[in-house]
mmCIF file of C-alpha atoms and ligand atoms in Angstrom:
data_model
loop_
_atom_site.group_PDB
_atom_site.id
_atom_site.type_symbol
_atom_site.label_atom_id
_atom_site.label_comp_id
_atom_site.label_asym_id
_atom_site.label_seq_id
_atom_site.Cartn_x
_atom_site.Cartn_y
_atom_site.Cartn_z
ATOM 1 C CA UNK A 28 -0.160 0.007 -0.048
ATOM 2 C CA UNK A 29 1.256 3.405 -0.880
ATOM 3 C CA UNK A 30 1.636 5.308 2.449
ATOM 4 C CA UNK A 31 3.467 8.349 1.486
ATOM 5 C CA UNK A 32 2.387 11.747 2.407
ATOM 6 C CA UNK A 33 1.063 12.257 -1.225
ATOM 7 C CA UNK A 34 -1.126 9.718 -1.318
ATOM 8 C CA UNK A 35 -4.864 10.383 -1.426
ATOM 9 C CA UNK A 36 -7.777 7.924 -0.775
ATOM 10 C CA UNK A 37 -10.537 7.698 -3.382
ATOM 11 C CA UNK A 38 -12.539 9.965 -1.108
ATOM 12 C CA UNK A 39 -9.856 12.446 -1.237
ATOM 13 C CA UNK A 40 -8.539 11.795 2.355
ATOM 14 C CA UNK A 41 -4.781 12.110 2.544
ATOM 15 C CA UNK A 42 -2.877 9.333 4.337
ATOM 16 C CA UNK A 43 0.138 10.414 6.497
ATOM 17 C CA UNK A 44 3.268 8.620 7.331
ATOM 18 C CA UNK A 45 5.297 7.926 10.938
ATOM 19 C CA UNK A 46 7.023 11.273 10.431
ATOM 20 C CA UNK A 47 3.576 13.157 10.133
ATOM 21 C CA UNK A 48 2.326 11.722 13.081
ATOM 22 C CA UNK A 49 5.287 13.052 14.975
ATOM 23 C CA UNK A 50 4.679 16.364 13.505
ATOM 24 C CA UNK A 51 1.095 16.343 14.773
ATOM 25 C CA UNK A 52 2.126 15.367 17.990
ATOM 26 C CA UNK A 53 3.855 18.360 18.500
ATOM 27 C CA UNK A 54 1.147 20.751 17.330
ATOM 28 C CA UNK A 55 -1.261 18.910 19.449
ATOM 29 C CA UNK A 56 0.707 18.837 22.403
ATOM 30 C CA UNK A 57 1.166 22.821 22.284
ATOM 31 C CA UNK A 58 -2.719 22.984 21.500
ATOM 32 C CA UNK A 59 -3.408 21.008 24.708
ATOM 33 C CA UNK A 60 -0.782 22.467 26.906
ATOM 34 C CA UNK A 61 -2.593 25.897 25.951
ATOM 35 C CA UNK A 62 -5.758 24.253 27.402
ATOM 36 C CA UNK A 63 -4.290 23.157 30.243
ATOM 37 C CA UNK A 64 -2.733 26.352 31.165
ATOM 38 C CA UNK A 65 -5.683 28.464 30.391
ATOM 39 C CA UNK A 66 -7.957 26.686 32.863
ATOM 40 C CA UNK A 67 -6.799 28.845 36.159
ATOM 41 C CA UNK A 68 -7.897 31.992 34.428
ATOM 42 C CA UNK A 69 -11.446 30.682 34.126
ATOM 43 C CA UNK A 70 -13.109 32.872 36.673
ATOM 44 C CA UNK A 71 -16.011 34.948 37.265
ATOM 45 C CA UNK A 72 -15.290 38.354 36.458
ATOM 46 C CA UNK A 73 -12.662 37.284 33.680
ATOM 47 C CA UNK A 74 -13.460 38.432 30.239
ATOM 48 C CA UNK A 75 -13.403 36.158 27.474
ATOM 49 C CA UNK A 76 -10.905 38.889 25.624
ATOM 50 C CA UNK A 77 -8.372 38.458 28.075
ATOM 51 C CA UNK A 78 -8.765 34.486 28.124
ATOM 52 C CA UNK A 79 -8.077 35.193 24.053
ATOM 53 C CA UNK A 80 -5.114 37.612 24.827
ATOM 54 C CA UNK A 81 -3.465 35.172 27.037
ATOM 55 C CA UNK A 82 -3.701 32.276 24.553
ATOM 56 C CA UNK A 83 -2.239 34.305 21.747
ATOM 57 C CA UNK A 84 0.887 35.307 23.947
ATOM 58 C CA UNK A 85 1.157 31.736 24.614
ATOM 59 C CA UNK A 86 0.964 30.500 21.207
ATOM 60 C CA UNK A 87 3.664 33.448 20.180
ATOM 61 C CA UNK A 88 5.988 32.310 23.033
ATOM 62 C CA UNK A 89 6.118 29.016 21.836
ATOM 63 C CA UNK A 90 7.055 30.008 18.365
ATOM 64 C CA UNK A 91 4.039 28.664 16.979
ATOM 65 C CA UNK A 92 1.126 30.484 15.055
ATOM 66 C CA UNK A 93 -2.368 30.542 15.500
ATOM 67 C CA UNK A 94 -4.373 29.159 12.668
ATOM 68 C CA UNK A 95 -7.755 31.076 13.488
ATOM 69 C CA UNK A 96 -5.997 34.514 13.192
ATOM 70 C CA UNK A 97 -6.934 35.371 9.569
ATOM 71 C CA UNK A 98 -9.041 32.663 8.982
ATOM 72 C CA UNK A 99 -11.743 33.680 6.860
ATOM 73 C CA UNK A 100 -11.197 37.071 8.407
ATOM 74 C CA UNK A 101 -11.637 35.554 12.133
ATOM 75 C CA UNK A 102 -9.175 37.894 14.010
ATOM 76 C CA UNK A 103 -8.755 35.570 17.250
ATOM 77 C CA UNK A 104 -6.436 33.002 18.696
ATOM 78 C CA UNK A 105 -9.528 30.815 20.138
ATOM 79 C CA UNK A 106 -13.210 30.508 20.080
ATOM 80 C CA UNK A 107 -14.781 31.009 23.236
ATOM 81 C CA UNK A 108 -18.375 29.745 23.257
ATOM 82 C CA UNK A 109 -20.201 30.408 26.548
ATOM 83 C CA UNK A 110 -23.723 28.975 27.545
ATOM 84 C CA UNK A 111 -25.895 28.423 24.573
ATOM 85 C CA UNK A 112 -22.908 29.365 22.380
ATOM 86 C CA UNK A 113 -22.389 26.140 20.482
ATOM 87 C CA UNK A 114 -19.362 26.967 18.728
ATOM 88 C CA UNK A 115 -17.217 29.923 17.101
ATOM 89 C CA UNK A 116 -17.906 32.454 20.053
ATOM 90 C CA UNK A 117 -15.739 35.411 19.416
ATOM 91 C CA UNK A 118 -13.388 36.600 22.358
ATOM 92 C CA UNK A 119 -14.928 39.959 23.839
ATOM 93 C CA UNK A 120 -15.382 42.403 26.486
ATOM 94 C CA UNK A 121 -17.949 40.503 28.246
ATOM 95 C CA UNK A 122 -16.921 39.189 31.557
ATOM 96 C CA UNK A 123 -18.064 35.619 32.957
ATOM 97 C CA UNK A 124 -20.399 35.004 35.507
ATOM 98 C CA UNK A 125 -20.814 32.268 38.316
ATOM 99 C CA UNK A 126 -21.756 29.202 36.809
ATOM 100 C CA UNK A 127 -21.136 29.888 33.255
ATOM 101 C CA UNK A 128 -19.837 27.063 31.130
ATOM 102 C CA UNK A 129 -17.615 27.848 28.070
ATOM 103 C CA UNK A 130 -15.816 25.888 25.492
ATOM 104 C CA UNK A 131 -12.265 27.065 24.757
ATOM 105 C CA UNK A 132 -11.367 25.974 20.987
ATOM 106 C CA UNK A 133 -7.553 26.541 19.769
ATOM 107 C CA UNK A 134 -5.963 25.577 16.485
ATOM 108 C CA UNK A 135 -1.879 26.083 16.298
ATOM 109 C CA UNK A 136 0.318 25.679 13.924
ATOM 110 C CA UNK A 137 3.727 24.130 14.379
ATOM 111 C CA UNK A 138 6.422 22.991 11.387
ATOM 112 C CA UNK A 139 3.177 23.271 9.086
ATOM 113 C CA UNK A 140 0.864 20.919 11.245
ATOM 114 C CA UNK A 141 -2.138 21.726 12.802
ATOM 115 C CA UNK A 142 -3.106 20.752 16.343
ATOM 116 C CA UNK A 143 -6.816 21.631 17.216
ATOM 117 C CA UNK A 144 -8.599 20.801 20.420
ATOM 118 C CA UNK A 145 -11.326 22.188 22.744
ATOM 119 C CA UNK A 146 -12.769 21.396 25.967
ATOM 120 C CA UNK A 147 -15.441 22.473 28.334
ATOM 121 C CA UNK A 148 -14.544 25.069 31.345
ATOM 122 C CA UNK A 149 -16.779 26.663 34.471
ATOM 123 C CA UNK A 150 -16.599 29.970 35.883
ATOM 124 C CA UNK A 151 -16.772 29.476 39.505
ATOM 125 C CA UNK A 152 -19.612 26.619 41.013
ATOM 126 C CA UNK A 153 -20.719 24.203 38.141
ATOM 127 C CA UNK A 154 -24.375 23.796 37.957
ATOM 128 C CA UNK A 155 -25.621 20.394 38.127
ATOM 129 C CA UNK A 156 -27.604 20.297 34.731
ATOM 130 C CA UNK A 157 -24.483 21.828 33.120
ATOM 131 C CA UNK A 158 -22.176 18.952 34.950
ATOM 132 C CA UNK A 159 -24.052 16.381 33.333
ATOM 133 C CA UNK A 160 -24.437 17.726 29.901
ATOM 134 C CA UNK A 161 -20.417 18.509 30.054
ATOM 135 C CA UNK A 162 -19.940 14.877 30.996
ATOM 136 C CA UNK A 163 -22.247 13.351 28.272
ATOM 137 C CA UNK A 164 -20.405 15.521 25.433
ATOM 138 C CA UNK A 165 -16.949 13.982 26.644
ATOM 139 C CA UNK A 166 -18.095 10.747 26.767
ATOM 140 C CA UNK A 167 -19.674 11.182 23.751
ATOM 141 C CA UNK A 168 -16.185 12.213 22.016
ATOM 142 C CA UNK A 169 -14.591 9.074 23.543
ATOM 143 C CA UNK A 170 -16.931 6.530 22.358
ATOM 144 C CA UNK A 171 -16.438 8.464 18.903
ATOM 145 C CA UNK A 172 -12.715 8.067 19.222
ATOM 146 C CA UNK A 173 -13.136 4.309 20.524
ATOM 147 C CA UNK A 174 -14.558 3.503 17.080
ATOM 148 C CA UNK A 175 -11.584 4.690 15.191
ATOM 149 C CA UNK A 176 -9.688 1.721 13.476
ATOM 150 C CA UNK A 177 -8.661 0.682 9.975
ATOM 151 C CA UNK A 178 -11.865 -0.792 8.471
ATOM 152 C CA UNK A 179 -14.164 1.060 10.478
ATOM 153 C CA UNK A 180 -16.479 3.611 8.612
ATOM 154 C CA UNK A 181 -17.164 7.529 9.549
ATOM 155 C CA UNK A 182 -20.507 6.462 9.502
ATOM 156 C CA UNK A 183 -19.575 4.065 12.871
ATOM 157 C CA UNK A 184 -18.004 7.094 14.527
ATOM 158 C CA UNK A 185 -21.116 8.992 14.186
ATOM 159 C CA UNK A 186 -23.296 6.678 15.257
ATOM 160 C CA UNK A 187 -21.594 5.835 18.449
ATOM 161 C CA UNK A 188 -21.914 9.511 19.515
ATOM 162 C CA UNK A 189 -25.236 9.969 18.265
ATOM 163 C CA UNK A 190 -26.761 6.813 19.779
ATOM 164 C CA UNK A 191 -25.079 7.475 23.027
ATOM 165 C CA UNK A 192 -25.924 11.412 23.352
ATOM 166 C CA UNK A 193 -29.917 10.491 22.395
ATOM 167 C CA UNK A 194 -30.106 7.730 24.969
ATOM 168 C CA UNK A 195 -29.211 10.401 27.664
ATOM 169 C CA UNK A 196 -31.998 12.667 26.123
ATOM 170 C CA UNK A 197 -29.692 15.211 24.906
ATOM 171 C CA UNK A 198 -29.093 16.032 21.052
ATOM 172 C CA UNK A 199 -26.525 15.879 18.933
ATOM 173 C CA UNK A 200 -25.889 19.240 16.792
ATOM 174 C CA UNK A 201 -26.068 18.438 12.978
ATOM 175 C CA UNK A 202 -25.124 21.947 11.568
ATOM 176 C CA UNK A 203 -21.072 21.708 12.090
ATOM 177 C CA UNK A 204 -18.633 18.907 12.101
ATOM 178 C CA UNK A 205 -15.067 17.577 12.408
ATOM 179 C CA UNK A 206 -12.958 17.607 9.550
ATOM 180 C CA UNK A 207 -9.363 16.140 8.257
ATOM 181 C CA UNK A 208 -6.356 18.071 9.255
ATOM 182 C CA UNK A 209 -2.966 18.063 8.817
ATOM 183 C CA UNK A 210 -0.740 20.465 7.090
ATOM 184 C CA UNK A 211 -3.903 22.065 6.214
ATOM 185 C CA UNK A 212 -6.910 23.373 9.185
ATOM 186 C CA UNK A 213 -9.853 21.761 7.182
ATOM 187 C CA UNK A 214 -9.668 18.947 4.762
ATOM 188 C CA UNK A 215 -12.065 16.427 3.509
ATOM 189 C CA UNK A 216 -13.682 14.309 5.047
ATOM 190 C CA UNK A 217 -16.523 15.912 6.993
ATOM 191 C CA UNK A 218 -16.462 14.218 10.246
ATOM 192 C CA UNK A 219 -20.365 13.942 10.931
ATOM 193 C CA UNK A 220 -21.449 13.449 14.684
ATOM 194 C CA UNK A 221 -24.350 11.405 13.833
ATOM 195 C CA UNK A 222 -24.727 8.435 11.559
ATOM 196 C CA UNK A 223 -25.458 5.042 10.387
ATOM 197 C CA UNK A 224 -22.983 2.033 10.890
ATOM 198 C CA UNK A 225 -21.079 0.902 8.099
ATOM 199 C CA UNK A 226 -21.988 3.645 6.007
ATOM 200 C CA UNK A 227 -19.356 6.675 4.650
ATOM 201 C CA UNK A 228 -15.911 6.668 4.121
ATOM 202 C CA UNK A 229 -13.517 3.393 5.298
ATOM 203 C CA UNK A 230 -11.176 4.639 7.899
ATOM 204 C CA UNK A 231 -7.307 3.715 6.926
ATOM 205 C CA UNK A 232 -4.194 4.008 8.516
ATOM 206 C CA UNK A 233 -2.466 7.326 8.126
ATOM 207 C CA UNK A 234 -5.586 9.571 8.088
ATOM 208 C CA UNK A 235 -5.739 12.477 10.669
ATOM 209 C CA UNK A 236 -9.036 14.346 11.405
ATOM 210 C CA UNK A 237 -10.755 15.755 14.250
ATOM 211 C CA UNK A 238 -13.868 14.681 16.350
ATOM 212 C CA UNK A 239 -15.617 17.625 18.227
ATOM 213 C CA UNK A 240 -19.185 16.803 19.071
ATOM 214 C CA UNK A 241 -21.667 19.508 20.028
ATOM 215 C CA UNK A 242 -24.282 18.500 22.076
ATOM 216 C CA UNK A 243 -27.580 20.335 23.543
ATOM 217 C CA UNK A 244 -29.707 19.945 26.488
ATOM 218 C CA UNK A 245 -32.767 21.009 24.208
ATOM 219 C CA UNK A 246 -32.985 20.546 20.600
ATOM 220 C CA UNK A 247 -30.212 20.350 17.974
ATOM 221 C CA UNK A 248 -30.973 23.172 15.793
ATOM 222 C CA UNK A 249 -28.397 26.520 15.662
ATOM 223 C CA UNK A 250 -28.812 29.491 14.258
ATOM 224 C CA UNK A 251 -25.686 31.852 13.320
ATOM 225 C CA UNK A 252 -25.783 35.566 14.988
ATOM 226 C CA UNK A 253 -25.151 38.921 12.701
ATOM 227 C CA UNK A 254 -21.598 38.561 13.356
ATOM 228 C CA UNK A 255 -21.535 35.906 11.109
ATOM 229 C CA UNK A 256 -19.663 33.620 13.356
ATOM 230 C CA UNK A 257 -21.325 33.158 16.564
ATOM 231 C CA UNK A 258 -23.552 29.718 16.598
ATOM 232 C CA UNK A 259 -25.961 29.671 19.344
ATOM 233 C CA UNK A 260 -29.143 27.115 20.109
ATOM 234 C CA UNK A 261 -32.029 28.129 18.768
ATOM 235 C CA UNK A 262 -34.022 27.497 21.509
ATOM 236 C CA UNK A 263 -31.154 28.959 24.165
ATOM 237 C CA UNK A 264 -30.547 25.700 25.542
ATOM 238 C CA UNK A 265 -27.162 24.814 27.080
ATOM 239 C CA UNK A 266 -24.562 23.235 24.272
ATOM 240 C CA UNK A 267 -21.107 21.621 25.104
ATOM 241 C CA UNK A 268 -18.459 20.403 23.089
ATOM 242 C CA UNK A 269 -14.919 18.531 23.219
ATOM 243 C CA UNK A 270 -12.588 18.075 20.449
ATOM 244 C CA UNK A 271 -9.508 16.030 19.505
ATOM 245 C CA UNK A 272 -7.115 15.720 16.800
ATOM 246 C CA UNK A 273 -6.595 11.854 15.952
ATOM 247 C CA UNK A 274 -4.578 9.744 13.537
ATOM 248 C CA UNK A 275 -5.853 6.340 12.248
ATOM 249 C CA UNK A 276 -2.983 3.993 13.236
ATOM 250 C CA UNK A 277 -2.458 0.283 11.931
ATOM 251 C CA UNK A 278 -4.740 -1.039 14.843
ATOM 252 C CA UNK A 279 -6.558 1.774 16.529
ATOM 253 C CA UNK A 280 -6.257 5.643 17.058
ATOM 254 C CA UNK A 281 -3.742 8.155 18.439
ATOM 255 C CA UNK A 282 -4.959 11.093 20.131
ATOM 256 C CA UNK A 283 -2.521 14.314 19.310
ATOM 257 C CA UNK A 284 -4.269 16.520 21.594
ATOM 258 C CA UNK A 285 -4.344 14.648 25.110
ATOM 259 C CA UNK A 286 -3.843 16.878 28.094
ATOM 260 C CA UNK A 287 -0.343 16.341 29.447
ATOM 261 C CA UNK A 288 -1.776 17.926 32.851
ATOM 262 C CA UNK A 289 -4.356 15.214 32.167
ATOM 263 C CA UNK A 290 -7.244 17.788 32.833
ATOM 264 C CA UNK A 291 -8.741 17.047 29.732
ATOM 265 C CA UNK A 292 -11.701 15.248 31.381
ATOM 266 C CA UNK A 293 -14.399 17.533 33.141
ATOM 267 C CA UNK A 294 -13.402 16.410 36.428
ATOM 268 C CA UNK A 295 -14.634 19.494 38.329
ATOM 269 C CA UNK A 296 -15.521 20.398 41.773
HETATM 270 N N1 MF3 B 23 -11.191 25.499 15.768
HETATM 271 C C1 MF3 B 23 -12.565 25.352 15.000
HETATM 272 C C2 MF3 B 23 -12.675 23.695 14.613
HETATM 273 O O1 MF3 B 23 -12.614 23.109 15.392
HETATM 274 C C3 MF3 B 23 -12.189 26.239 13.851
HETATM 275 C C4 MF3 B 23 -12.147 27.773 14.284
HETATM 276 S S1 MF3 B 23 -12.253 28.579 12.807
HETATM 277 C C5 MF3 B 23 -12.609 30.140 13.646
HETATM 278 O O2 MF3 B 23 -12.556 23.684 13.511
HETATM 279 F F1 MF3 B 23 -12.152 30.937 12.464
HETATM 280 F F2 MF3 B 23 -13.606 30.510 13.828
HETATM 281 F F3 MF3 B 23 -11.493 30.339 14.418
HETATM 282 CO CO1 CO B 24 -11.649 21.542 14.455
HETATM 283 CO CO1 CO B 25 -11.357 23.380 17.077
#
């Protein structure tokens, strides 16, 4: 089998080699380290603009580049999505209140490789219903990742996530998906967080992509605000998201964006 960096599958998905996995590990570790470091700054009274400023500083200090600054006109080093914001929340002067939950999503470029990861945080005390949402969303991501191995399909990943979330009487957002990545930010395939077993492209060793389910306490529908970025739940229900960048190995999966501090899992309070 041709496993060179240049090889694309019939679905247009690039297959990467061992050196490429090393590049992704470095980029993924930096993104995850930044998410570790930001945790202590997520407190009531803090503005999301200040959180973004810290993140941008740390990206620069590491000698890396933010993938989001300048991406389709986006001007920040992170997306910060509070409460009913589903994704692509724009950092700004608004301050966090006690009990707010938020996703912070960071993508860095190191030596040309993209590391993309997000996780949930809470300002102050975590409300009970938000705790369940966050736990279910985290576990949904991990169930999706557990489905990753050569010969499985992208539909298997989506099914693992959707069937788990819906059994918890929560809903999976359809309007945004994960994506292939590597030396580019967004590449084929679209990684849907819902689906049927044995459908979609077949996973092969060397594929790199994100899994980044968004889960709502209410209905799945979203709308994008007039700023053209901020996506919110139409019914104003709370939303959560976790994201890892992963690679398909010979016998399973490698997670590029594991937390070096072991802080990815929402073990709050
Ligand atoms: N990091 C996001 C993702 O998971 C993309 C953010 S694009 C931005 O794909 F421009 F909104 F930052
Ligand atoms: Co992503
Ligand atoms: Co992301």
